[in-house]
Coordinates of C-alpha atoms in Angstrom, one line a residue:
Chain A
M1 CA 0.0 0.0 0.0
V2 CA 3.0 2.3 0.3
A3 CA 5.1 3.0 -2.8
T4 CA 8.6 3.4 -1.3
T5 CA 11.0 0.6 -2.0
P6 CA 12.6 -1.1 1.0
T7 CA 16.2 0.0 1.6
T8 CA 18.9 -2.4 0.8
T9 CA 21.8 -0.1 1.5
V10 CA 24.0 0.1 4.6
P11 CA 22.0 1.3 7.7
K12 CA 22.8 4.9 8.8
K13 CA 24.2 5.0 12.3
L14 CA 22.8 7.8 14.5
E15 CA 25.5 8.8 16.9
T16 CA 25.7 12.6 17.2
L17 CA 23.2 15.1 18.6
E18 CA 22.9 16.7 15.2
Q19 CA 22.0 13.3 13.6
Y20 CA 19.4 12.7 16.4
K21 CA 17.7 16.1 15.7
E22 CA 17.8 15.6 11.9
F23 CA 16.3 12.2 12.3
L24 CA 13.5 13.3 14.6
D25 CA 12.6 16.2 12.3
K26 CA 11.7 13.7 9.5
F27 CA 8.9 11.9 11.5
D28 CA 5.6 12.7 13.2
T29 CA 4.7 9.2 14.2
F30 CA 6.8 6.4 15.8
L31 CA 5.5 2.9 15.9
L32 CA 7.3 1.4 18.9
D33 CA 7.9 -2.3 19.6
C34 CA 7.8 -2.8 23.4
D35 CA 10.0 -5.6 24.8
G36 CA 13.6 -4.8 24.0
V37 CA 12.8 -1.2 23.0
L38 CA 11.0 0.2 26.1
W39 CA 11.6 -2.5 28.7
H40 CA 13.1 -5.9 29.4
G41 CA 10.4 -8.0 31.0
S42 CA 9.2 -5.6 33.8
T43 CA 12.3 -3.3 33.9
L44 CA 12.2 0.0 32.0
I45 CA 15.3 0.7 29.8
D46 CA 17.4 3.7 30.9
G47 CA 16.1 7.1 29.7
I48 CA 12.9 5.7 28.1
K49 CA 10.3 7.4 30.3
D50 CA 11.9 10.8 29.9
T51 CA 12.4 10.3 26.2
L52 CA 8.7 9.4 25.6
D53 CA 7.5 12.4 27.7
Y54 CA 9.8 14.7 25.8
L55 CA 8.9 13.5 22.3
R56 CA 5.2 13.9 23.2
S57 CA 5.9 17.4 24.4
Q58 CA 7.4 18.0 21.0
G59 CA 4.1 16.9 19.3
K60 CA 5.3 13.4 18.3
N61 CA 2.7 10.7 18.0
L62 CA 3.9 7.5 19.8
V63 CA 2.1 4.2 19.2
F64 CA 3.1 1.0 21.0
V65 CA 2.8 -2.1 18.8
T66 CA 2.6 -5.6 20.2
N67 CA 1.8 -9.1 18.8
N68 CA 0.5 -10.2 22.2
S69 CA -3.3 -10.8 21.8
T70 CA -4.1 -12.0 25.3
K71 CA -4.7 -8.5 26.7
S72 CA -7.0 -5.8 25.6
R73 CA -5.7 -2.2 25.1
S74 CA -7.2 -1.2 28.4
S75 CA -5.3 -4.0 30.2
Y76 CA -2.1 -2.8 28.4
V77 CA -2.7 0.7 29.6
K78 CA -2.4 -0.7 33.2
K79 CA 0.9 -2.4 32.4
F80 CA 2.3 0.9 30.9
N81 CA 1.1 2.9 33.9
S82 CA 2.5 0.3 36.4
L83 CA 5.9 0.9 34.7
G84 CA 5.5 4.7 35.1
I85 CA 4.7 5.4 31.4
D86 CA 1.7 7.5 30.5
A87 CA -0.5 5.7 27.9
S88 CA -4.1 5.6 26.9
E89 CA -5.9 3.1 24.7
K90 CA -5.4 5.1 21.5
D91 CA -1.6 4.8 22.0
I92 CA -1.7 1.0 21.9
F93 CA -1.9 -1.1 18.7
S94 CA -2.1 -4.8 19.5
S95 CA -2.6 -7.8 17.2
A96 CA -6.0 -8.3 18.9
F97 CA -7.1 -4.7 18.2
A98 CA -5.7 -4.9 14.7
T99 CA -7.8 -8.0 14.1
A100 CA -10.9 -6.1 15.2
V101 CA -10.0 -3.2 12.9
Y102 CA -9.4 -5.7 10.1
L103 CA -12.8 -7.4 10.5
R104 CA -14.7 -4.0 10.9
N105 CA -12.9 -1.7 8.4
I106 CA -11.4 -4.0 5.8
L107 CA -13.7 -7.1 5.7
N108 CA -16.8 -5.1 6.6
F109 CA -17.8 -8.1 8.7
P110 CA -21.6 -8.7 8.5
A111 CA -23.7 -7.5 11.5
D112 CA -25.6 -10.9 11.6
K113 CA -22.4 -13.0 11.8
K114 CA -20.3 -14.0 14.8
V115 CA -16.7 -14.8 15.4
Y116 CA -15.6 -18.1 17.0
V117 CA -12.5 -17.3 19.1
V118 CA -9.7 -19.7 20.1
G119 CA -8.0 -17.1 22.2
E120 CA -8.3 -15.0 25.3
S121 CA -10.1 -11.8 26.5
G122 CA -7.8 -9.5 24.5
I123 CA -9.5 -10.7 21.4
T124 CA -13.1 -10.9 22.6
D125 CA -12.9 -7.5 24.3
E126 CA -11.5 -5.8 21.2
L127 CA -14.1 -7.4 18.9
K128 CA -16.9 -6.5 21.3
A129 CA -15.6 -2.9 21.3
V130 CA -16.2 -2.7 17.5
G131 CA -19.6 -4.3 17.8
I132 CA -18.7 -7.9 16.7
E133 CA -20.3 -10.7 18.7
T134 CA -18.1 -13.6 19.7
T135 CA -18.4 -17.2 20.9
G136 CA -15.7 -19.6 22.2
A137 CA -12.7 -18.2 24.1
S138 CA -13.3 -18.2 27.9
A139 CA -17.0 -19.4 27.3
D140 CA -15.6 -22.7 26.1
N141 CA -12.9 -23.1 28.8
G142 CA -13.3 -26.4 30.6
K143 CA -15.7 -27.9 28.0
H144 CA -14.7 -31.3 27.0
L145 CA -15.5 -33.9 24.3
E146 CA -15.7 -37.7 24.9
H147 CA -14.9 -40.0 22.1
T148 CA -18.6 -40.8 21.8
D149 CA -19.5 -37.1 21.4
L150 CA -17.2 -36.5 18.4
G151 CA -20.0 -36.7 15.8
T152 CA -22.6 -34.8 17.7
F153 CA -21.3 -31.5 19.3
E154 CA -23.4 -28.4 18.6
Q155 CA -22.4 -25.9 16.0
D156 CA -23.5 -22.3 15.4
D157 CA -24.6 -21.5 11.9
Q158 CA -23.9 -17.8 12.3
I159 CA -20.1 -18.1 12.5
G160 CA -18.5 -16.0 9.8
A161 CA -14.9 -16.1 11.0
V162 CA -12.5 -18.0 13.3
V163 CA -9.9 -15.9 15.1
C164 CA -7.0 -17.8 16.7
G165 CA -4.6 -16.2 19.2
F166 CA -2.7 -17.5 22.2
D167 CA -5.1 -19.5 24.4
I168 CA -3.7 -21.1 27.6
N169 CA -7.0 -23.0 27.8
V170 CA -6.8 -24.5 24.3
S171 CA -8.5 -27.9 24.1
Y172 CA -9.6 -30.6 21.6
Y173 CA -13.2 -29.2 22.1
K174 CA -12.0 -25.8 20.7
Y175 CA -9.9 -27.4 17.9
A176 CA -12.8 -29.6 16.8
K177 CA -15.3 -26.7 16.8
A178 CA -12.9 -24.3 14.9
Y179 CA -12.0 -27.1 12.5
K180 CA -15.7 -27.7 11.7
Y181 CA -16.4 -24.0 11.1
L182 CA -13.3 -23.6 8.9
T183 CA -14.2 -26.5 6.6
K184 CA -16.7 -24.0 5.2
E185 CA -14.7 -22.0 2.7
D186 CA -16.6 -18.7 3.3
V187 CA -15.6 -18.7 7.0
H188 CA -12.6 -16.4 7.4
F189 CA -9.5 -17.8 9.2
I190 CA -7.5 -15.2 11.0
L191 CA -4.4 -15.7 13.2
T192 CA -3.4 -12.8 15.5
N193 CA 0.3 -13.5 15.1
N194 CA 2.6 -16.3 14.0
D195 CA 5.2 -16.4 16.8
A196 CA 6.3 -20.0 17.2
T197 CA 7.5 -19.5 20.8
F198 CA 7.5 -16.8 23.4
P199 CA 9.9 -16.0 26.2
T200 CA 8.9 -16.7 29.9
P201 CA 11.0 -16.3 33.0
N202 CA 12.0 -19.9 32.6
G203 CA 12.8 -20.0 28.9
F204 CA 10.7 -20.3 25.7
L205 CA 7.3 -22.0 25.4
P206 CA 5.0 -22.8 22.4
G207 CA 3.3 -19.6 21.1
T208 CA 0.3 -18.6 19.0
G209 CA 1.9 -19.7 15.7
S210 CA 2.4 -23.2 17.1
L211 CA -1.0 -23.6 18.8
V212 CA -2.8 -22.9 15.5
Q213 CA -0.9 -25.7 13.7
P214 CA -3.4 -28.5 14.3
L215 CA -6.0 -26.5 12.4
I216 CA -3.7 -25.6 9.5
N217 CA -2.5 -29.3 9.3
A218 CA -6.0 -30.8 9.4
L219 CA -7.6 -28.3 7.1
D220 CA -4.7 -27.9 4.7
R221 CA -5.7 -24.2 4.7
Q222 CA -3.6 -21.1 5.7
P223 CA -4.9 -18.3 7.9
L224 CA -4.5 -14.6 7.3
V225 CA -1.7 -13.7 9.7
M226 CA -2.2 -10.3 11.4
G227 CA 0.8 -9.5 13.5
K228 CA 4.4 -8.4 12.8
P229 CA 6.1 -9.0 10.4
N230 CA 3.0 -9.5 8.4
Q231 CA 1.5 -6.6 6.5
P232 CA -2.2 -6.8 7.5
M233 CA -1.2 -5.2 10.9
L234 CA 0.4 -2.3 9.1
D235 CA -2.6 -2.0 6.7
C236 CA -4.9 -1.9 9.8
F237 CA -2.7 0.7 11.4
F238 CA -3.0 3.1 8.5
S239 CA -6.7 2.3 8.1
N240 CA -7.2 3.3 11.7
Y241 CA -4.7 6.1 12.4
H242 CA -4.5 7.8 9.0
T243 CA -0.9 9.0 9.5
D244 CA 1.4 9.9 6.6
P245 CA 3.5 6.8 5.8
A246 CA 6.4 9.0 4.7
R247 CA 6.5 10.6 8.2
T248 CA 6.0 7.3 10.1
C249 CA 8.9 5.3 11.5
M250 CA 8.9 1.7 12.8
V251 CA 11.2 1.3 15.8
G252 CA 12.3 -2.2 17.0
D253 CA 15.0 -4.4 18.3
R254 CA 14.5 -7.5 16.0
L255 CA 15.5 -7.6 12.4
D256 CA 13.3 -10.6 11.6
T257 CA 10.1 -9.2 13.0
D258 CA 10.1 -5.4 13.7
I259 CA 12.4 -4.2 11.0
D260 CA 11.1 -6.7 8.4
F261 CA 7.6 -5.4 9.3
G262 CA 8.5 -1.8 8.5
L263 CA 10.6 -2.7 5.5
Q264 CA 7.8 -4.8 3.9
G265 CA 5.4 -2.0 4.4
G266 CA 7.8 0.5 2.8
I267 CA 8.2 2.7 5.8
T268 CA 11.4 3.9 7.4
T269 CA 12.8 1.7 10.2
L270 CA 15.1 2.3 13.2
M271 CA 16.8 -0.5 14.9
V272 CA 17.8 -0.1 18.6
Q273 CA 20.5 -2.2 20.2
T274 CA 18.8 -2.8 23.5
G275 CA 17.2 -6.1 22.5
V276 CA 17.7 -9.1 20.3
S277 CA 19.6 -8.0 17.2
S278 CA 23.1 -6.5 17.2
E279 CA 24.8 -3.8 15.1
A280 CA 27.0 -6.5 13.6
Q281 CA 24.0 -8.4 12.4
A282 CA 22.4 -5.3 10.9
M283 CA 25.7 -4.3 9.2
D284 CA 26.4 -7.8 7.9
P285 CA 26.6 -7.7 4.0
N286 CA 24.7 -11.0 3.9
Q287 CA 21.9 -9.8 6.1
P288 CA 18.9 -9.3 3.7
I289 CA 16.8 -7.4 6.3
K290 CA 18.5 -4.0 7.0
P291 CA 17.0 -1.1 8.9
T292 CA 17.2 2.4 7.5
Y293 CA 18.8 3.7 10.7
I294 CA 20.4 2.2 13.9
I295 CA 20.9 3.8 17.3
K296 CA 22.2 2.5 20.6
S297 CA 18.9 3.0 22.4
F298 CA 15.6 4.8 21.9
G299 CA 16.5 6.5 25.2
E300 CA 19.3 8.4 23.5
F301 CA 16.8 10.9 22.1
I302 CA 16.5 12.5 25.5
K303 CA 19.8 14.2 24.6
T304 CA 17.9 16.4 22.1
R305 CA 16.1 18.1 25.1
Q306 CA 18.2 21.2 25.9
Chain B
M1 CA 15.5 -54.7 6.2
V2 CA 13.8 -56.7 3.4
A3 CA 15.7 -57.3 0.1
T4 CA 12.8 -57.5 -2.3
T5 CA 12.3 -54.5 -4.6
P6 CA 8.8 -52.9 -4.5
T7 CA 6.8 -53.9 -7.6
T8 CA 6.1 -51.2 -10.2
T9 CA 4.4 -53.5 -12.7
V10 CA 0.7 -53.8 -13.3
P11 CA -1.2 -55.3 -10.3
K12 CA -2.3 -58.9 -10.8
K13 CA -6.1 -59.3 -10.6
L14 CA -7.3 -62.2 -8.5
E15 CA -10.6 -63.4 -10.1
T16 CA -10.7 -67.2 -10.3
L17 CA -10.8 -69.9 -7.7
E18 CA -7.5 -71.2 -9.0
Q19 CA -5.9 -67.7 -8.7
Y20 CA -7.2 -67.4 -5.1
K21 CA -5.7 -70.8 -4.1
E22 CA -2.3 -70.1 -5.8
F23 CA -2.2 -66.7 -4.0
L24 CA -3.0 -68.2 -0.6
D25 CA -0.3 -70.9 -1.0
K26 CA 2.4 -68.2 -1.2
F27 CA 1.8 -66.8 2.3
D28 CA 1.8 -67.9 5.9
T29 CA 1.0 -64.5 7.4
F30 CA -1.5 -61.8 6.5
L31 CA -1.2 -58.3 7.9
L32 CA -4.8 -56.9 7.7
D33 CA -5.9 -53.3 7.9
C34 CA -9.3 -53.2 9.7
D35 CA -11.6 -50.4 8.5
G36 CA -12.4 -50.9 4.8
V37 CA -11.0 -54.5 4.8
L38 CA -12.9 -56.2 7.7
W39 CA -15.6 -53.7 8.5
H40 CA -17.1 -50.3 7.7
G41 CA -17.5 -48.5 11.1
S42 CA -19.3 -51.1 13.1
T43 CA -20.6 -53.3 10.3
L44 CA -18.7 -56.4 9.2
I45 CA -18.1 -56.8 5.4
D46 CA -19.8 -59.8 3.8
G47 CA -18.0 -63.1 4.2
I48 CA -15.2 -61.8 6.4
K49 CA -15.9 -63.7 9.6
D50 CA -16.1 -67.1 7.7
T51 CA -13.0 -66.2 5.7
L52 CA -10.9 -65.4 8.8
D53 CA -12.1 -68.6 10.5
Y54 CA -11.3 -70.7 7.4
L55 CA -7.9 -69.2 6.8
R56 CA -7.0 -69.8 10.5
S57 CA -8.2 -73.4 10.2
Q58 CA -5.7 -73.7 7.3
G59 CA -2.9 -72.6 9.6
K60 CA -2.6 -69.0 8.3
N61 CA -1.4 -66.4 10.8
L62 CA -3.7 -63.3 10.7
V63 CA -2.5 -60.1 12.4
F64 CA -4.8 -57.0 12.5
V65 CA -2.9 -53.7 12.0
T66 CA -4.3 -50.3 13.2
N67 CA -2.8 -46.8 13.5
N68 CA -5.3 -46.0 16.3
S69 CA -3.3 -45.6 19.5
T70 CA -6.2 -44.8 21.9
K71 CA -7.0 -48.4 22.8
S72 CA -4.8 -51.1 24.1
R73 CA -4.7 -54.5 22.4
S74 CA -7.0 -55.9 25.2
S75 CA -9.6 -53.2 24.4
Y76 CA -9.3 -54.0 20.7
V77 CA -10.0 -57.7 21.5
K78 CA -13.3 -56.6 22.9
K79 CA -14.2 -54.7 19.7
F80 CA -13.3 -57.7 17.6
N81 CA -15.3 -60.0 19.8
S82 CA -18.3 -57.6 19.8
L83 CA -18.3 -57.9 16.0
G84 CA -18.2 -61.7 16.2
I85 CA -14.5 -62.1 15.2
D86 CA -12.3 -64.3 17.3
A87 CA -9.1 -62.4 18.3
S88 CA -6.6 -62.4 21.1
E89 CA -4.0 -59.8 22.0
K90 CA -1.3 -61.5 19.9
D91 CA -3.4 -61.0 16.8
I92 CA -3.5 -57.2 17.1
F93 CA -0.7 -54.9 16.1
S94 CA -1.5 -51.3 17.0
S95 CA 0.7 -48.2 16.7
A96 CA 0.6 -48.0 20.5
F97 CA 1.9 -51.6 20.9
A98 CA 4.4 -50.9 18.0
T99 CA 5.7 -47.9 20.0
A100 CA 6.2 -50.1 23.1
V101 CA 8.0 -52.7 21.0
Y102 CA 10.2 -50.0 19.5
L103 CA 11.2 -48.5 22.8
R104 CA 11.8 -52.0 24.4
N105 CA 13.4 -54.0 21.5
I106 CA 14.9 -51.4 19.2
L107 CA 15.9 -48.4 21.4
N108 CA 16.6 -50.6 24.5
F109 CA 15.0 -47.9 26.5
P110 CA 16.9 -47.5 29.9
A111 CA 15.2 -49.0 32.9
D112 CA 15.8 -45.8 35.0
K113 CA 14.0 -43.6 32.4
K114 CA 10.3 -42.7 32.0
V115 CA 8.2 -41.7 29.1
Y116 CA 6.0 -38.6 29.1
V117 CA 2.8 -39.4 27.1
V118 CA 0.6 -36.9 25.3
G119 CA -2.0 -39.6 24.5
E120 CA -4.5 -42.0 26.0
S121 CA -4.6 -45.3 27.8
G122 CA -3.7 -47.4 24.7
I123 CA -0.2 -46.0 24.9
T124 CA 0.3 -46.1 28.7
D125 CA -1.1 -49.6 29.0
E126 CA 1.1 -51.0 26.3
L127 CA 4.2 -49.3 27.7
K128 CA 3.4 -50.6 31.1
A129 CA 3.0 -54.1 29.7
V130 CA 6.7 -54.0 28.5
G131 CA 7.9 -52.6 31.8
I132 CA 8.2 -48.9 30.9
E133 CA 7.0 -46.3 33.4
T134 CA 5.0 -43.4 32.1
T135 CA 3.9 -40.0 33.3
G136 CA 1.4 -37.6 31.7
A137 CA -1.6 -38.9 29.7
S138 CA -4.7 -39.3 31.9
A139 CA -2.6 -38.3 35.0
D140 CA -2.3 -34.8 33.5
N141 CA -6.0 -34.5 32.4
G142 CA -7.6 -31.4 33.8
K143 CA -4.3 -29.9 34.9
H144 CA -4.0 -26.2 34.0
L145 CA -1.4 -23.5 33.7
E146 CA -2.1 -19.8 34.5
H147 CA 0.0 -17.1 32.7
T148 CA 1.8 -16.5 36.0
D149 CA 2.8 -20.3 36.2
L150 CA 4.5 -20.5 32.8
G151 CA 8.0 -20.2 34.1
T152 CA 7.6 -22.5 37.2
F153 CA 5.8 -25.7 36.4
E154 CA 7.5 -28.9 37.7
Q155 CA 9.6 -31.2 35.5
D156 CA 10.7 -34.7 35.8
D157 CA 14.5 -35.3 35.2
Q158 CA 14.0 -39.0 34.4
I159 CA 12.1 -38.4 31.2
G160 CA 13.9 -40.2 28.3
A161 CA 11.2 -40.0 25.6
V162 CA 8.0 -38.2 24.7
V163 CA 5.3 -40.3 23.0
C164 CA 2.5 -38.4 21.3
G165 CA -0.8 -40.1 20.1
F166 CA -4.3 -38.9 19.9
D167 CA -5.3 -37.2 23.1
I168 CA -8.9 -35.9 23.5
N169 CA -7.7 -34.2 26.7
V170 CA -4.8 -32.3 25.0
S171 CA -4.0 -29.0 26.8
Y172 CA -1.5 -26.2 27.0
Y173 CA -0.2 -27.9 30.2
K174 CA 0.7 -31.0 28.2
Y175 CA 2.1 -29.1 25.3
A176 CA 4.3 -27.0 27.6
K177 CA 5.6 -30.0 29.5
A178 CA 6.3 -32.0 26.3
Y179 CA 8.0 -29.0 24.7
K180 CA 10.3 -28.5 27.7
Y181 CA 11.3 -32.2 27.7
L182 CA 11.9 -32.2 24.0
T183 CA 14.2 -29.2 24.1
K184 CA 16.7 -31.8 25.4
E185 CA 18.2 -33.4 22.3
D186 CA 18.7 -36.8 24.0
V187 CA 15.0 -37.1 24.7
H188 CA 13.4 -39.3 22.0
F189 CA 10.3 -37.8 20.2
I190 CA 7.9 -40.5 18.9
L191 CA 4.6 -40.1 17.2
T192 CA 2.2 -43.1 17.1
N193 CA 0.8 -42.1 13.6
N194 CA 0.7 -39.1 11.3
D195 CA -3.0 -39.1 10.3
A196 CA -4.0 -35.5 9.8
T197 CA -7.7 -36.2 10.3
F198 CA -9.9 -39.2 11.2
P199 CA -13.5 -40.1 10.3
T200 CA -16.3 -39.7 12.8
P201 CA -20.1 -40.4 12.3
N202 CA -20.3 -36.6 11.6
G203 CA -17.4 -36.2 9.2
F204 CA -13.6 -35.7 9.7
L205 CA -11.9 -34.1 12.8
P206 CA -8.3 -33.3 13.5
G207 CA -6.2 -36.4 14.1
T208 CA -2.9 -37.4 15.8
G209 CA -0.7 -35.9 13.0
S210 CA -2.4 -32.6 13.5
L211 CA -2.4 -32.5 17.4
V212 CA 1.4 -33.0 17.5
Q213 CA 2.0 -29.9 15.2
P214 CA 2.4 -27.3 18.0
L215 CA 5.4 -29.3 19.3
I216 CA 7.0 -29.8 15.8
N217 CA 6.5 -26.1 15.0
A218 CA 7.8 -24.7 18.4
L219 CA 10.7 -27.1 18.5
D220 CA 11.6 -27.2 14.8
R221 CA 12.2 -30.9 15.4
Q222 CA 10.6 -33.9 13.7
P223 CA 9.3 -37.0 15.5
L224 CA 10.0 -40.6 14.6
V225 CA 6.6 -41.6 13.1
M226 CA 5.5 -45.1 14.0
G227 CA 2.3 -45.9 12.1
K228 CA 1.4 -46.8 8.5
P229 CA 2.7 -45.9 6.0
N230 CA 5.9 -45.4 7.9
Q231 CA 8.4 -48.2 8.2
P232 CA 9.2 -48.3 12.0
M233 CA 5.8 -50.1 12.4
L234 CA 6.9 -52.8 10.0
D235 CA 10.3 -53.0 11.6
C236 CA 8.6 -53.5 15.0
F237 CA 6.3 -56.1 13.5
F238 CA 9.2 -58.3 12.3
S239 CA 11.1 -57.6 15.5
N240 CA 8.2 -59.0 17.5
Y241 CA 6.7 -61.7 15.3
H242 CA 9.7 -63.1 13.5
T243 CA 7.7 -64.2 10.4
D244 CA 9.3 -64.7 7.0
P245 CA 9.0 -61.4 5.1
A246 CA 8.8 -63.4 1.8
R247 CA 5.7 -65.3 3.1
T248 CA 4.0 -62.2 4.7
C249 CA 1.4 -60.1 2.8
M250 CA 0.0 -56.7 3.7
V251 CA -3.7 -56.4 2.9
G252 CA -5.4 -53.0 2.8
D253 CA -7.9 -50.8 1.1
R254 CA -5.8 -47.6 0.7
L255 CA -3.0 -47.1 -1.7
D256 CA -1.5 -44.1 0.2
T257 CA -1.3 -45.8 3.6
D258 CA -1.7 -49.6 3.6
I259 CA -0.2 -50.4 0.2
D260 CA 2.5 -47.9 0.5
F261 CA 3.3 -49.3 3.9
G262 CA 3.8 -52.8 2.4
L263 CA 5.6 -51.6 -0.7
Q264 CA 8.1 -49.5 1.3
G265 CA 8.9 -52.5 3.5
G266 CA 9.4 -54.7 0.4
I267 CA 6.7 -57.2 1.2
T268 CA 3.9 -58.3 -1.1
T269 CA 0.7 -56.3 -1.0
L270 CA -3.0 -57.1 -1.7
M271 CA -5.5 -54.3 -2.3
V272 CA -9.2 -55.0 -1.6
Q273 CA -11.9 -52.9 -3.2
T274 CA -14.2 -52.7 -0.2
G275 CA -12.8 -49.4 1.0
V276 CA -11.2 -46.1 -0.1
S277 CA -9.1 -46.9 -3.3
S278 CA -10.6 -48.2 -6.5
E279 CA -9.4 -50.7 -9.2
A280 CA -9.1 -47.7 -11.6
Q281 CA -6.8 -45.9 -9.3
A282 CA -4.6 -49.0 -8.7
M283 CA -4.4 -49.6 -12.5
D284 CA -3.8 -46.0 -13.5
P285 CA -0.4 -45.8 -15.3
N286 CA 0.4 -42.6 -13.4
Q287 CA -0.2 -44.1 -10.0
P288 CA 3.2 -44.5 -8.3
I289 CA 1.9 -46.8 -5.5
K290 CA 0.8 -50.1 -7.0
P291 CA -0.2 -53.2 -5.1
T292 CA 1.2 -56.6 -6.1
Y293 CA -2.4 -58.0 -6.3
I294 CA -5.9 -56.7 -6.2
I295 CA -9.1 -58.6 -5.3
K296 CA -12.8 -57.5 -5.0
S297 CA -12.9 -58.3 -1.2
F298 CA -10.9 -60.3 1.3
G299 CA -14.2 -62.2 1.9
E300 CA -13.7 -63.7 -1.6
F301 CA -11.3 -66.2 -0.1
I302 CA -14.1 -68.1 1.5
K303 CA -14.7 -69.6 -1.9
T304 CA -11.5 -71.7 -1.5
R305 CA -13.3 -73.7 1.3
Q306 CA -14.7 -76.8 -0.4

């Protein structure tokens, strides 16, 4: 949807105050990945709070982007506030909210249809907020099939889409229902994000992109994937926020998700070195995914306040 | 393990009494697929009971082969008896029993190690019968993780293998545990069968090969697949029954599972036309999987009783 060609040249390093100011002048809106950019787990990265406050005082629009679909934007606001960062719902763009925007603005989801959700309250709350009725999710937690029930469980004829996100209460009951709905070709199949695993305090565990695999394998059908690095999330962003793509910059710590997300959408990207990817990786001539700019930390921009 | 080259020539049609007798004289052991060969659902195919009785009276060894891992052999005996077919445990070769044989005879699974099972009692009963201790399966039914538990759930250091089969009580708790065990490279990863879906009275539903996908996707690791058409099941068969491969014939109704299973293992195959695949498919010059012989029904052999 954006005409600019992704950069394949060497990333520009931002190192001096003058370079910081010149960079900031180019953009009105920053899309900010959270973990590795703003915080590590529950610890804010140095200088972040002051930087965010200062950029806002300069009229910059800051939008926090997350693939996590388990929380609604209002729940995220609480997480931001608990870390001392001001945020309201309009500042948060999650894969669950993007899914709601997609169904409402892009698919024009019919008013007489419902969505079956394999996922958590982040999805059902956001769909409800745009006026879309849901079934499944927590309403199906604890429901169980016996082998003798397999041919007889009830189905809802009004289902027009199945949305899958992370669901810690996933079950054969939910898989079987979702599968049956999705055997109808006109039922949309949407995945909030495709992350194979996600980090926990005790290492990685299977993520949304893994939990959906039984459906993909049984149906031999691929879902539309919403979250980073896939483009529907960016399409939904511009459909909802109407910012100028040429003055919008994606900021992230991972080349394969955040930076690829911005590059594929043809917007400028800034890689910070406070998370997963390193300067050496970004500068590697064999690295196909290169950010437009790199900087040590997003917190560096506080230095432009004088 | 068997030297014969799979046939690629035109299948021989068995149509006359003389052809039936000549065929039967070549074999001592018949491996029989069940659904589509012996019965449809819970209805026996014409002539089957009398044929099985007669072939046994002639000294033939009949072994029933199934990919279904949810029932133990003793439970299968009850199903056979309820349909009027004589059977004892030694006559039944299921993917769950094959898995037990594999762990015991082929892997020499250590006595101080246990198996974590995502599956049902068919697996745990068969492993117990060969002296292998299990955890998981029904013992983990109903167990649940909260988001706050994800880094802290208990693990068992004695796990030496994870066996996955169909589990109608599959859960995030089971996936997370199995994933953690399988991140250790020396923990074996075994799948009873790879069927993407299975038939129910109300159409297909996701099967074992689909339910295991979250682990495969999150681990980027492939399991050893036991069941038809994969060869470990046939290796385990010969490891357990010690029949002469040259005088053993695989009988089935599906080219892509039963016949491929026999062909890959280098044994003779007989396709019956009472199930999924047709004579036209078997005779198609573009069909890469061709049985050695085809016959209308396994029940035809009753005509050799005079």
